[in-house]
Coordinates of C-alpha atoms in Angstrom, one line a residue:
M1 CA -14.8 -15.6 3.1
S2 CA -14.0 -16.9 6.7
T3 CA -12.2 -15.2 9.5
P4 CA -8.5 -16.4 8.4
G5 CA -6.2 -18.6 10.3
R6 CA -8.2 -19.8 13.3
G7 CA -5.8 -22.7 13.7
I8 CA -3.0 -20.5 14.8
P9 CA -2.9 -18.9 18.3
S10 CA -2.6 -15.2 18.2
G11 CA -1.0 -13.6 21.4
G12 CA 1.8 -12.0 19.8
T13 CA 5.4 -12.8 19.1
G14 CA 7.1 -11.3 22.3
I15 CA 8.6 -8.8 20.0
R16 CA 8.1 -5.4 21.0
L17 CA 9.9 -1.7 19.5
H18 CA 12.2 -0.6 22.6
A19 CA 10.3 2.3 23.9
P20 CA 9.9 4.2 27.2
A21 CA 6.8 3.4 29.1
P22 CA 3.8 5.5 28.4
G23 CA 3.7 7.9 30.3
W24 CA -0.2 9.4 29.6
S25 CA -3.0 7.6 28.0
L26 CA -6.7 7.9 26.7
D27 CA -9.6 5.4 26.5
A28 CA -12.0 5.0 23.4
D29 CA -14.1 2.2 21.8
V30 CA -12.3 2.8 18.7
V31 CA -8.9 3.8 17.9
V32 CA -7.9 4.2 13.6
V33 CA -4.4 4.9 13.2
G34 CA -4.0 6.6 9.9
S35 CA -5.7 9.6 8.3
G36 CA -6.3 8.5 4.4
V37 CA -9.7 8.1 2.8
A38 CA -9.7 4.5 4.9
G39 CA -8.5 5.7 7.9
L40 CA -11.2 9.0 8.0
T41 CA -14.1 7.1 6.7
A42 CA -13.8 4.6 9.4
A43 CA -13.6 7.3 12.0
L44 CA -16.6 9.0 10.7
R45 CA -18.9 6.1 10.3
C46 CA -17.8 4.4 13.8
A47 CA -18.6 8.0 15.4
A48 CA -21.9 8.5 13.8
A49 CA -22.7 5.1 15.2
G50 CA -21.7 6.5 18.8
R51 CA -18.5 4.8 19.4
R52 CA -16.3 7.1 21.2
T53 CA -13.3 7.3 18.4
V54 CA -9.9 8.5 18.3
V55 CA -7.8 9.0 15.4
V56 CA -4.1 8.8 15.5
T57 CA -1.9 10.0 12.6
K58 CA 1.4 10.4 11.9
A59 CA 1.9 13.9 10.3
R60 CA -1.3 16.3 10.2
L61 CA -4.3 15.1 9.8
D62 CA -4.6 16.2 6.1
D63 CA -1.2 14.4 5.4
G64 CA -2.4 11.1 4.5
S65 CA -1.3 9.2 1.6
T66 CA -4.5 9.9 0.1
R67 CA -3.9 13.6 -0.9
W68 CA -0.8 12.2 -3.2
A69 CA -3.4 10.4 -5.8
Q70 CA -3.6 12.1 -9.0
G71 CA -5.5 10.0 -11.1
G72 CA -8.8 9.5 -9.2
I73 CA -11.2 6.6 -8.1
A74 CA -12.5 4.1 -10.0
A75 CA -16.4 3.0 -9.9
A76 CA -19.0 2.0 -12.7
L77 CA -21.1 5.3 -12.5
G78 CA -21.2 5.9 -16.3
E79 CA -23.7 5.0 -19.1
G80 CA -23.2 1.7 -20.1
D81 CA -20.4 0.6 -17.3
S82 CA -21.3 -2.2 -15.1
P83 CA -19.8 -3.6 -11.7
E84 CA -19.7 -7.0 -13.7
Q85 CA -17.3 -5.0 -16.2
H86 CA -15.3 -3.2 -13.5
L87 CA -14.9 -6.8 -11.9
D88 CA -13.6 -8.3 -15.3
D89 CA -10.9 -5.9 -15.6
T90 CA -9.9 -6.0 -11.9
L91 CA -9.4 -9.5 -12.0
V92 CA -7.0 -9.3 -15.1
A93 CA -5.1 -6.8 -13.6
G94 CA -4.7 -9.5 -10.5
A95 CA -3.2 -12.0 -12.5
G96 CA -5.3 -15.0 -11.3
L97 CA -4.8 -14.0 -7.5
C98 CA -7.5 -12.1 -6.8
D99 CA -10.6 -13.2 -4.6
E100 CA -13.2 -12.7 -6.8
E101 CA -15.6 -12.6 -3.8
A102 CA -13.6 -9.7 -2.4
V103 CA -13.7 -8.1 -5.7
R104 CA -17.3 -8.6 -6.5
L105 CA -17.9 -6.8 -3.2
L106 CA -15.6 -3.8 -4.0
V107 CA -17.2 -3.4 -7.2
T108 CA -20.8 -3.3 -6.4
E109 CA -20.7 -1.5 -3.2
G110 CA -18.1 1.0 -4.5
P111 CA -20.8 3.4 -6.6
D112 CA -23.1 4.0 -3.4
A113 CA -19.9 4.3 -1.5
V114 CA -18.7 7.0 -3.8
R115 CA -21.9 8.8 -3.6
R116 CA -21.7 8.9 0.2
L117 CA -18.4 10.4 -0.1
I118 CA -19.6 12.7 -2.1
A119 CA -22.5 13.8 0.1
T120 CA -19.9 14.0 3.1
G121 CA -18.6 16.7 0.9
A122 CA -16.1 15.6 -2.0
V123 CA -16.5 17.7 -4.8
F124 CA -15.3 15.9 -8.3
D125 CA -15.0 17.2 -11.6
T126 CA -18.4 17.3 -13.8
S127 CA -19.2 18.0 -17.3
A128 CA -19.9 21.7 -17.9
E129 CA -22.7 20.1 -20.7
T130 CA -24.3 17.6 -18.7
G131 CA -23.6 18.6 -15.0
E132 CA -22.6 14.5 -15.0
I133 CA -19.2 13.4 -12.9
E134 CA -16.7 13.9 -15.8
L135 CA -15.1 10.4 -16.0
T136 CA -11.6 9.3 -17.5
R137 CA -9.9 6.2 -18.3
E138 CA -6.6 4.6 -17.2
G139 CA -4.6 1.8 -17.7
G140 CA -6.3 -1.8 -17.3
H141 CA -10.0 -0.3 -17.9
H142 CA -11.7 -1.0 -20.8
R143 CA -14.3 1.9 -19.8
R144 CA -14.3 5.3 -18.6
R145 CA -15.0 5.2 -14.9
I146 CA -12.3 7.1 -13.1
A147 CA -14.3 10.2 -11.3
H148 CA -11.4 12.9 -10.5
A149 CA -11.1 16.0 -8.9
G150 CA -9.5 19.5 -9.6
G151 CA -8.0 17.6 -12.8
D152 CA -5.4 16.0 -11.0
A153 CA -5.8 16.3 -7.4
T154 CA -8.3 14.0 -6.8
G155 CA -6.6 12.8 -3.5
A156 CA -6.2 16.5 -2.3
E157 CA -10.0 16.8 -2.3
I158 CA -11.1 13.6 -0.8
S159 CA -8.8 14.4 1.9
R160 CA -10.3 18.0 2.3
A161 CA -13.7 16.9 2.3
L162 CA -13.2 14.2 5.0
V163 CA -10.7 16.0 7.3
E164 CA -13.6 18.8 7.2
A165 CA -15.9 16.2 8.4
V166 CA -14.1 14.8 11.0
H167 CA -13.4 18.2 12.5
A168 CA -17.2 19.2 12.3
A169 CA -18.1 15.6 13.9
G170 CA -15.8 16.8 16.8
I171 CA -13.7 13.5 16.4
E172 CA -10.5 13.4 19.0
T173 CA -7.2 13.4 17.0
V174 CA -3.6 13.0 18.0
E175 CA -1.4 14.1 15.3
N176 CA 2.3 14.0 14.8
A177 CA 2.2 10.3 16.3
L178 CA 4.2 7.4 15.6
V179 CA 2.3 4.3 16.5
L180 CA 5.1 1.9 18.1
D181 CA 2.8 -1.3 19.2
L182 CA -0.4 -3.1 19.6
L183 CA -1.5 -3.5 23.5
Q184 CA -2.9 -7.1 23.7
D185 CA -5.1 -8.7 26.8
A186 CA -4.0 -12.3 28.3
Q187 CA -6.2 -13.8 26.0
G188 CA -4.5 -12.2 22.9
R189 CA -7.5 -9.8 22.1
T190 CA -6.4 -6.3 21.3
A191 CA -6.4 -3.5 23.9
G192 CA -5.1 -0.6 22.3
V193 CA -2.0 0.8 21.0
T194 CA 1.2 2.4 22.3
L195 CA 2.5 5.8 20.2
H196 CA 4.9 8.5 20.3
V197 CA 3.9 11.7 19.9
M198 CA 6.5 14.0 17.9
G199 CA 6.4 17.1 20.2
E200 CA 3.8 18.9 18.2
G201 CA 0.7 17.3 19.2
Q202 CA -1.5 17.2 22.0
H203 CA 0.5 14.8 24.2
D204 CA 4.3 14.7 24.0
G205 CA 6.4 11.3 24.2
V206 CA 5.4 7.7 24.6
G207 CA 1.5 7.4 25.3
A208 CA -1.1 4.6 24.8
V209 CA -4.8 4.8 23.7
H210 CA -6.7 2.1 25.1
A211 CA -9.9 0.4 23.3
P212 CA -11.0 -2.8 22.2
A213 CA -11.1 -2.4 18.3
V214 CA -8.0 -1.2 16.4
I215 CA -8.3 0.1 12.9
L216 CA -5.1 0.0 10.8
A217 CA -5.1 2.5 8.1
T218 CA -1.2 3.4 7.7
G219 CA -0.8 3.4 4.3
G220 CA 2.0 1.7 2.3
M221 CA 5.8 0.9 2.7
G222 CA 7.3 2.5 -0.3
Q223 CA 10.5 4.2 1.6
V224 CA 11.7 0.7 1.6
F225 CA 13.2 1.4 -1.5
S226 CA 15.4 4.3 -3.0
A227 CA 13.2 6.1 -5.4
T228 CA 8.9 6.2 -4.6
T229 CA 6.1 8.2 -5.4
N230 CA 4.9 7.4 -1.6
P231 CA 5.9 10.1 1.1
S232 CA 8.4 9.8 3.5
V233 CA 6.2 8.8 6.4
S234 CA 5.3 5.5 4.4
T235 CA 7.7 3.3 6.6
G236 CA 5.6 0.2 6.6
D237 CA 4.5 0.8 10.4
G238 CA 1.3 -0.8 10.5
V239 CA 2.8 -3.9 9.0
A240 CA 5.5 -4.1 11.2
L241 CA 3.1 -3.4 14.4
A242 CA 0.6 -6.4 12.8
L243 CA 3.3 -9.0 12.7
R244 CA 5.2 -8.4 16.1
A245 CA 1.2 -8.8 17.4
G246 CA 1.1 -12.2 16.0
A247 CA -0.9 -11.2 12.6
E248 CA -0.6 -12.6 9.3
V249 CA 0.4 -10.7 6.3
S250 CA 0.1 -12.0 2.4
D251 CA 1.5 -11.4 -0.9
L252 CA 3.9 -8.9 0.2
E253 CA 6.1 -9.7 -2.9
F254 CA 3.6 -8.0 -5.0
V255 CA 4.8 -4.6 -4.9
Q256 CA 3.6 -2.0 -7.8
F257 CA 6.0 0.0 -9.6
H258 CA 4.5 3.1 -11.2
P259 CA 5.6 2.7 -14.5
T260 CA 5.6 6.9 -15.1
V261 CA 7.6 8.7 -12.4
L262 CA 9.6 11.7 -13.4
F263 CA 13.0 10.8 -13.7
L264 CA 15.2 13.1 -11.7
G265 CA 18.7 11.5 -12.2
P266 CA 20.3 8.4 -11.2
D267 CA 21.0 9.0 -7.9
A268 CA 17.5 10.7 -6.7
E269 CA 16.2 9.4 -3.2
G270 CA 12.9 9.7 -1.3
Q271 CA 9.5 10.6 -2.9
Q272 CA 9.6 11.2 -6.5
P273 CA 6.9 13.2 -8.6
L274 CA 4.2 10.9 -9.9
V275 CA 3.1 11.3 -13.6
S276 CA -0.7 9.9 -13.3
E277 CA -1.8 7.2 -15.2
A278 CA -4.4 9.6 -16.7
V279 CA -2.1 11.3 -18.4
R280 CA -1.7 8.0 -20.8
G281 CA -5.7 8.0 -20.1
E282 CA -5.9 11.0 -22.3
G283 CA -3.7 9.6 -25.0
A284 CA 0.1 10.5 -24.1
H285 CA 2.5 8.0 -25.7
L286 CA 5.4 6.3 -24.3
V287 CA 8.1 6.5 -26.5
D288 CA 12.0 5.6 -26.8
A289 CA 15.0 8.7 -27.6
D290 CA 14.1 8.0 -30.9
G291 CA 10.1 8.5 -30.7
V292 CA 9.4 5.2 -31.2
R293 CA 6.0 4.1 -29.3
F294 CA 7.4 0.8 -28.3
M295 CA 4.4 -0.5 -26.1
V296 CA 2.6 -0.9 -29.5
G297 CA 2.2 -4.6 -30.3
Q298 CA 2.9 -5.4 -26.8
H299 CA -0.2 -5.3 -25.8
E300 CA -3.7 -4.9 -27.2
L301 CA -4.0 -1.5 -24.7
A302 CA -0.3 -0.7 -25.8
E303 CA 0.2 2.3 -23.2
L304 CA -3.0 1.7 -21.5
A305 CA -2.1 -1.9 -20.5
P306 CA -2.0 -2.7 -16.8
R307 CA 0.8 -1.1 -14.8
D308 CA 2.9 -4.2 -14.5
I309 CA 3.0 -4.9 -18.2
V310 CA 4.0 -1.3 -18.9
A311 CA 6.5 -0.9 -16.4
K312 CA 7.9 -4.6 -17.7
G313 CA 8.0 -3.1 -21.2
I314 CA 9.8 0.1 -20.2
M315 CA 12.5 -1.6 -18.4
R316 CA 12.8 -4.1 -21.2
R317 CA 13.2 -1.1 -23.5
M318 CA 15.7 0.9 -21.4
Q319 CA 17.8 -2.7 -21.3
E320 CA 17.6 -2.9 -24.7
Q321 CA 19.2 0.6 -25.3
D322 CA 21.2 0.9 -22.3
A323 CA 19.1 4.0 -21.1
Q324 CA 18.1 5.2 -17.6
H325 CA 14.9 6.1 -18.6
M326 CA 11.9 6.7 -21.6
Y327 CA 9.9 9.4 -22.4
L328 CA 6.2 10.1 -22.2
D329 CA 5.5 12.5 -25.1
A330 CA 1.9 14.4 -24.3
R331 CA 3.0 17.7 -26.5
H332 CA -0.1 17.1 -28.5
F333 CA -2.4 18.2 -25.6
G334 CA -1.1 22.0 -25.9
A335 CA -1.4 24.2 -23.0
A336 CA -4.6 24.8 -22.5
M337 CA -5.4 21.2 -21.7
W338 CA -2.4 21.0 -19.4
E339 CA -3.4 23.6 -17.5
Q340 CA -6.8 22.7 -16.8
R341 CA -6.6 18.8 -16.6
F342 CA -3.0 18.1 -15.2
P343 CA -2.4 21.4 -13.5
T344 CA -0.3 19.8 -10.3
I345 CA 1.7 17.7 -13.0
L346 CA 2.5 20.7 -15.0
A347 CA 4.0 22.2 -12.1
A348 CA 5.5 19.3 -10.8
C349 CA 7.6 19.3 -14.0
R350 CA 8.0 23.1 -14.7
S351 CA 9.5 22.9 -11.1
H352 CA 12.4 20.3 -12.3
G353 CA 13.2 22.4 -15.6
I354 CA 10.9 20.2 -17.8
D355 CA 7.7 21.6 -19.8
P356 CA 5.3 19.0 -20.8
V357 CA 3.6 21.4 -23.6
T358 CA 7.2 21.5 -25.4
E359 CA 9.2 18.5 -24.7
P360 CA 8.4 14.7 -23.4
I361 CA 8.7 13.6 -20.2
P362 CA 11.6 11.4 -19.0
V363 CA 10.0 8.9 -17.1
A364 CA 11.2 5.5 -15.2
P365 CA 9.4 3.0 -12.9
A366 CA 9.4 3.6 -9.2
A367 CA 7.9 1.7 -6.1
H368 CA 4.6 2.8 -5.9
Y369 CA 2.1 0.5 -4.1
A370 CA 1.9 -2.5 -2.2
S371 CA -1.0 -4.9 -3.7
G372 CA -0.2 -7.1 -0.5
G373 CA -0.4 -6.7 3.3
V374 CA -2.1 -7.7 6.6
R375 CA -4.2 -10.3 5.8
T376 CA -8.0 -9.8 6.6
D377 CA -11.4 -11.1 5.6
L378 CA -14.3 -9.4 3.7
H379 CA -15.0 -7.2 7.2
G380 CA -11.5 -6.3 7.4
R381 CA -10.6 -8.6 10.4
T382 CA -7.3 -9.4 10.8
T383 CA -5.8 -12.8 12.5
V384 CA -5.6 -10.7 15.9
P385 CA -9.1 -10.3 17.5
G386 CA -10.1 -7.0 17.7
L387 CA -7.2 -5.9 15.0
Y388 CA -8.8 -4.6 11.9
A389 CA -6.8 -3.3 8.8
C390 CA -8.2 -1.2 5.5
G391 CA -6.3 0.4 2.6
E392 CA -2.9 0.2 1.0
V393 CA -1.6 -1.7 4.6
A394 CA -4.2 -4.5 4.3
C395 CA -4.4 -7.4 2.0
T396 CA -8.3 -8.0 1.2
G397 CA -7.6 -10.0 -2.0
V398 CA -8.8 -7.4 -4.1
H399 CA -5.7 -6.7 -5.8
G400 CA -4.2 -9.8 -6.2
A401 CA -0.8 -9.7 -8.1
N402 CA -1.4 -6.3 -9.5
R403 CA -3.6 -3.3 -8.5
L404 CA -5.8 -2.1 -11.0
A405 CA -5.4 1.8 -11.6
S406 CA -7.8 3.8 -9.3
N407 CA -9.1 1.0 -7.5
S408 CA -6.9 1.7 -4.1
L409 CA -9.2 4.9 -3.1
L410 CA -12.1 2.6 -3.6
E411 CA -10.9 -0.3 -1.7
G412 CA -10.1 2.2 1.3
L413 CA -13.5 3.2 0.9
V414 CA -15.9 0.3 0.8
F415 CA -13.6 -1.8 3.2
A416 CA -13.4 0.9 6.0
E417 CA -17.0 1.0 5.8
R418 CA -17.4 -2.6 6.1
I419 CA -15.3 -2.7 9.3
A420 CA -17.1 0.3 11.0
D421 CA -20.4 -1.8 10.0
D422 CA -18.7 -4.9 11.9
I423 CA -17.8 -2.8 15.0
T424 CA -20.7 -1.0 15.5
A425 CA -22.8 -4.4 15.3
Q426 CA -20.8 -5.9 18.0
A427 CA -21.8 -4.8 21.8
R428 CA -20.0 -2.3 23.3
T429 CA -17.1 -3.8 25.2
G430 CA -14.4 -2.1 27.8
G431 CA -11.8 -4.1 26.4
G432 CA -9.3 -5.8 28.9
P433 CA -5.9 -4.1 30.1
G434 CA -3.2 -4.6 28.1
I435 CA -0.4 -7.1 29.3
P436 CA 3.0 -5.3 29.4
V437 CA 5.3 -7.6 27.0
P438 CA 9.1 -7.4 27.3
S439 CA 11.3 -5.9 24.6
T440 CA 13.1 -8.1 22.9
G441 CA 13.5 -6.9 19.3
P442 CA 16.5 -5.0 18.6
L443 CA 16.3 -1.4 17.1
Q444 CA 18.5 -0.7 14.0
P445 CA 20.6 2.7 14.2
A446 CA 18.4 5.4 11.8
G447 CA 21.1 5.0 9.4
A448 CA 19.8 1.4 8.7
R449 CA 16.7 3.2 6.8
Y450 CA 19.2 4.3 3.7
E451 CA 21.1 0.8 3.9
V452 CA 17.6 -1.3 3.6
Q453 CA 16.6 1.3 0.6
R454 CA 19.7 0.6 -1.0
I455 CA 19.6 -3.2 -0.6
M456 CA 16.2 -3.5 -1.7
T457 CA 16.6 -1.1 -4.6
D458 CA 19.6 -3.3 -5.8
G459 CA 18.0 -6.8 -5.1
A460 CA 14.4 -6.6 -4.7
G461 CA 13.0 -3.7 -7.4
V462 CA 11.5 -4.4 -10.4
L463 CA 13.6 -6.6 -11.5
R464 CA 14.8 -9.5 -9.5
S465 CA 16.5 -13.2 -9.5
A466 CA 17.6 -15.8 -7.2
A467 CA 21.0 -14.2 -6.8
S468 CA 19.8 -10.5 -6.5
L469 CA 17.5 -11.8 -3.9
A470 CA 19.6 -14.3 -2.1
A471 CA 22.1 -11.4 -1.8
A472 CA 19.6 -9.1 -0.8
A473 CA 18.3 -11.3 1.9
E474 CA 21.9 -12.0 3.3
A475 CA 22.4 -7.9 3.7
L476 CA 19.1 -7.6 5.6
E477 CA 19.9 -10.6 7.9
G478 CA 23.5 -8.9 8.4
L479 CA 21.6 -5.9 10.1
Y480 CA 19.3 -7.9 12.0
A481 CA 21.8 -10.2 13.4
T482 CA 24.2 -7.4 14.3
A483 CA 21.7 -5.7 16.1
L484 CA 20.4 -8.7 17.9
N485 CA 23.8 -9.9 18.7
D486 CA 24.9 -6.1 20.4
L487 CA 21.1 -6.6 22.3
E488 CA 21.8 -10.1 23.4
A489 CA 25.3 -10.0 23.8
H490 CA 26.1 -6.6 25.4
G491 CA 22.7 -5.5 26.1
K492 CA 22.9 -2.6 23.6
T493 CA 20.3 -1.3 21.0
A494 CA 19.7 2.1 19.4
E495 CA 18.6 4.7 21.1
P496 CA 14.6 4.7 20.9
G497 CA 13.4 7.5 18.8
V498 CA 11.8 8.1 15.4
D499 CA 14.3 7.4 13.1
T500 CA 15.5 4.0 14.9
W501 CA 11.8 2.7 15.1
E502 CA 11.0 3.8 11.6
A503 CA 14.5 2.2 10.4
T504 CA 13.3 -1.1 12.6
N505 CA 9.9 -1.4 10.4
L506 CA 11.7 -0.9 7.3
L507 CA 13.8 -3.8 7.7
C508 CA 10.9 -6.1 9.4
V509 CA 8.9 -5.4 6.3
A510 CA 11.7 -5.8 3.7
R511 CA 12.7 -9.1 5.6
V512 CA 9.5 -10.3 4.8
L513 CA 9.2 -9.0 0.9
V514 CA 12.4 -10.5 -0.2
A515 CA 11.5 -14.0 1.8
A516 CA 8.6 -14.3 -0.4
A517 CA 9.9 -13.2 -3.3
Q518 CA 12.4 -15.9 -3.2
R519 CA 9.8 -18.6 -2.4
R520 CA 7.5 -17.3 -5.7
E521 CA 9.7 -19.0 -8.2
E522 CA 7.6 -17.4 -11.0
T523 CA 6.6 -14.1 -13.2
R524 CA 3.3 -12.8 -12.0
G525 CA 1.7 -9.4 -12.2
C526 CA 4.4 -7.0 -10.7
H527 CA 6.5 -9.6 -9.3
W528 CA 8.9 -10.1 -11.9
R529 CA 11.7 -13.0 -11.8
E530 CA 14.3 -12.9 -14.5
D531 CA 15.4 -16.6 -13.8
H532 CA 11.6 -17.6 -13.7
P533 CA 10.0 -15.6 -16.6
D534 CA 7.0 -17.1 -17.1
R535 CA 3.7 -17.5 -14.9
D536 CA 3.2 -21.1 -13.4
D537 CA 0.1 -21.4 -12.6
A538 CA 0.5 -24.8 -11.7
R539 CA 2.6 -24.2 -8.7
W540 CA 2.3 -20.7 -8.0
R541 CA -1.4 -19.6 -8.5
R542 CA -1.5 -19.7 -4.7
H543 CA -0.5 -16.9 -1.9
L544 CA 2.0 -16.9 0.5
V545 CA 1.2 -16.3 4.1
V546 CA 4.0 -15.0 6.5
R547 CA 4.2 -14.6 10.2
L548 CA 6.7 -14.0 12.7
S549 CA 7.5 -17.1 14.7
A550 CA 6.4 -16.6 18.4
T551 CA 9.2 -19.0 19.4
E552 CA 12.3 -18.1 17.6
K553 CA 13.0 -14.4 17.4
R554 CA 14.8 -14.4 13.9
A555 CA 12.4 -16.7 12.4
L556 CA 10.0 -15.9 9.5
V557 CA 7.8 -18.4 8.7
V558 CA 6.6 -18.4 5.1
V559 CA 3.7 -20.9 3.9
P560 CA 2.1 -21.0 0.5
T561 CA -1.9 -21.5 0.6
D562 CA -3.2 -24.9 -1.1
S563 CA -5.2 -22.9 -3.6
A564 CA -5.8 -19.7 -5.2
D565 CA -8.6 -19.1 -2.8
F566 CA -7.9 -15.9 -0.7
P567 CA -7.7 -16.2 2.4
S568 CA -6.9 -20.0 3.3
V569 CA -9.0 -20.9 6.2
H570 CA -7.0 -24.4 6.7
P571 CA -4.8 -24.0 9.9
L572 CA -0.9 -23.3 8.8
S573 CA 2.3 -25.7 10.3
T574 CA 5.2 -23.7 10.9
P575 CA 8.0 -24.9 8.5
S576 CA 11.0 -23.1 8.6
L577 CA 12.1 -20.4 6.1
E578 CA 14.2 -22.6 4.5
Q579 CA 11.8 -25.2 3.5

């Protein structure tokens, strides 16, 4: 895989968030933005190689999205399993859009990366009889290859181990810090980031970290929808920053909706409790109100089909029966198994008045994971020199049109190591100074966050159509146009602050997602178009690459690649969005 997009000039778009000038600064060799498995793994490896590394994180160091991962981490660690089998399952789930080279790298380097994670201090559940790592099975996997910890607290254990290692290594951290924009030199190379510390960190207010290498590991953008499994900090900050810096994003229309999220009512908003795929992996059944297992006969794996298929199956049944949710029945597990294998899920359900030991769990799909993101090569390099991305914020080509269950932690681990190796293989450079760029992008008022979520849930959720997407696009453009007019005609914009910066980032990623979803006139993976219900390999077995226009502030440039190869190495033209 070549470094993508060399035919496109990278010097930013001239769009920056309105913010006060930095009042303090730090100097580093590498700045890592994010504290999940990807960010902390990259930071530890860079620091171990002697590079001065600073970790910037939006909340506390242990509040990254990784800690919410229940299921586990997938790798071919068990007897009878192999990287080739893991590759096959990943390619099937990705519905024809995975980059095979990236997947092969993931599954072959993955087992040793997990072993290094264990050496760092992560403790996985083991068999009482053999002492070997206990492996389970999840949707889309034909083998037991999911390593887990604390039953259903894998992410929390991985986060604990990595945070402790970061503290032990003495790596400098800036907590409670929202990253704002990329600093770039006169040639468009990365020169660091600006950020705002929210009152409780080492510094207060807007500052800068100067570094010639920036690693985005900011997680997802699930908060663009009303109901999601993502924490409140998942507002697409990394993707929005990259776009403003002139980077390309790809495949943002492929948002995975987790099929089994605890249904808390039709008006529930924000982060919703996840009922891990591992529950189905251990034998729970999806049923309707009459107790009928409706996934049987829809796929050879029934409830263990890839997530997009299960989510669609649930939505179809809900439509057929005019129901708001389906049920996950695991009463046959018994109290002991629930308490030992799924203590976190059991506690979450009981806190909402549902006891899985004695009754089925009401579930419905909710936004879960972005398979697309900032476009990278096999070393995590983006189209902006010196800017890297890994984890959910990145689009490496591994997930294609639909992420295979529990591949996300592995992807963050493997590609973080590759990024660190790429950075440390280069000669140490001081990096040029960041060139101030006028802020020309309007800020959204804080309340726009909820308006964006409503628009996206109604028009670009699990079920999409030309009409719903057109309505969403018009409403989103209305929000942007109103703010832009206030800025250009009256010199007014919303007051800079965390709420307005997050709302602005959410609007940015929402516009890109809807633009790509409008262009992709087919159903593939976790992109479901009701008006185009079939997969169309002849026209759409390809990727959509999006960037912000450097010449027209409102324009999104959406370009299909010439083939399914990922990423395209051809120079991209600049058609209008309507082309």
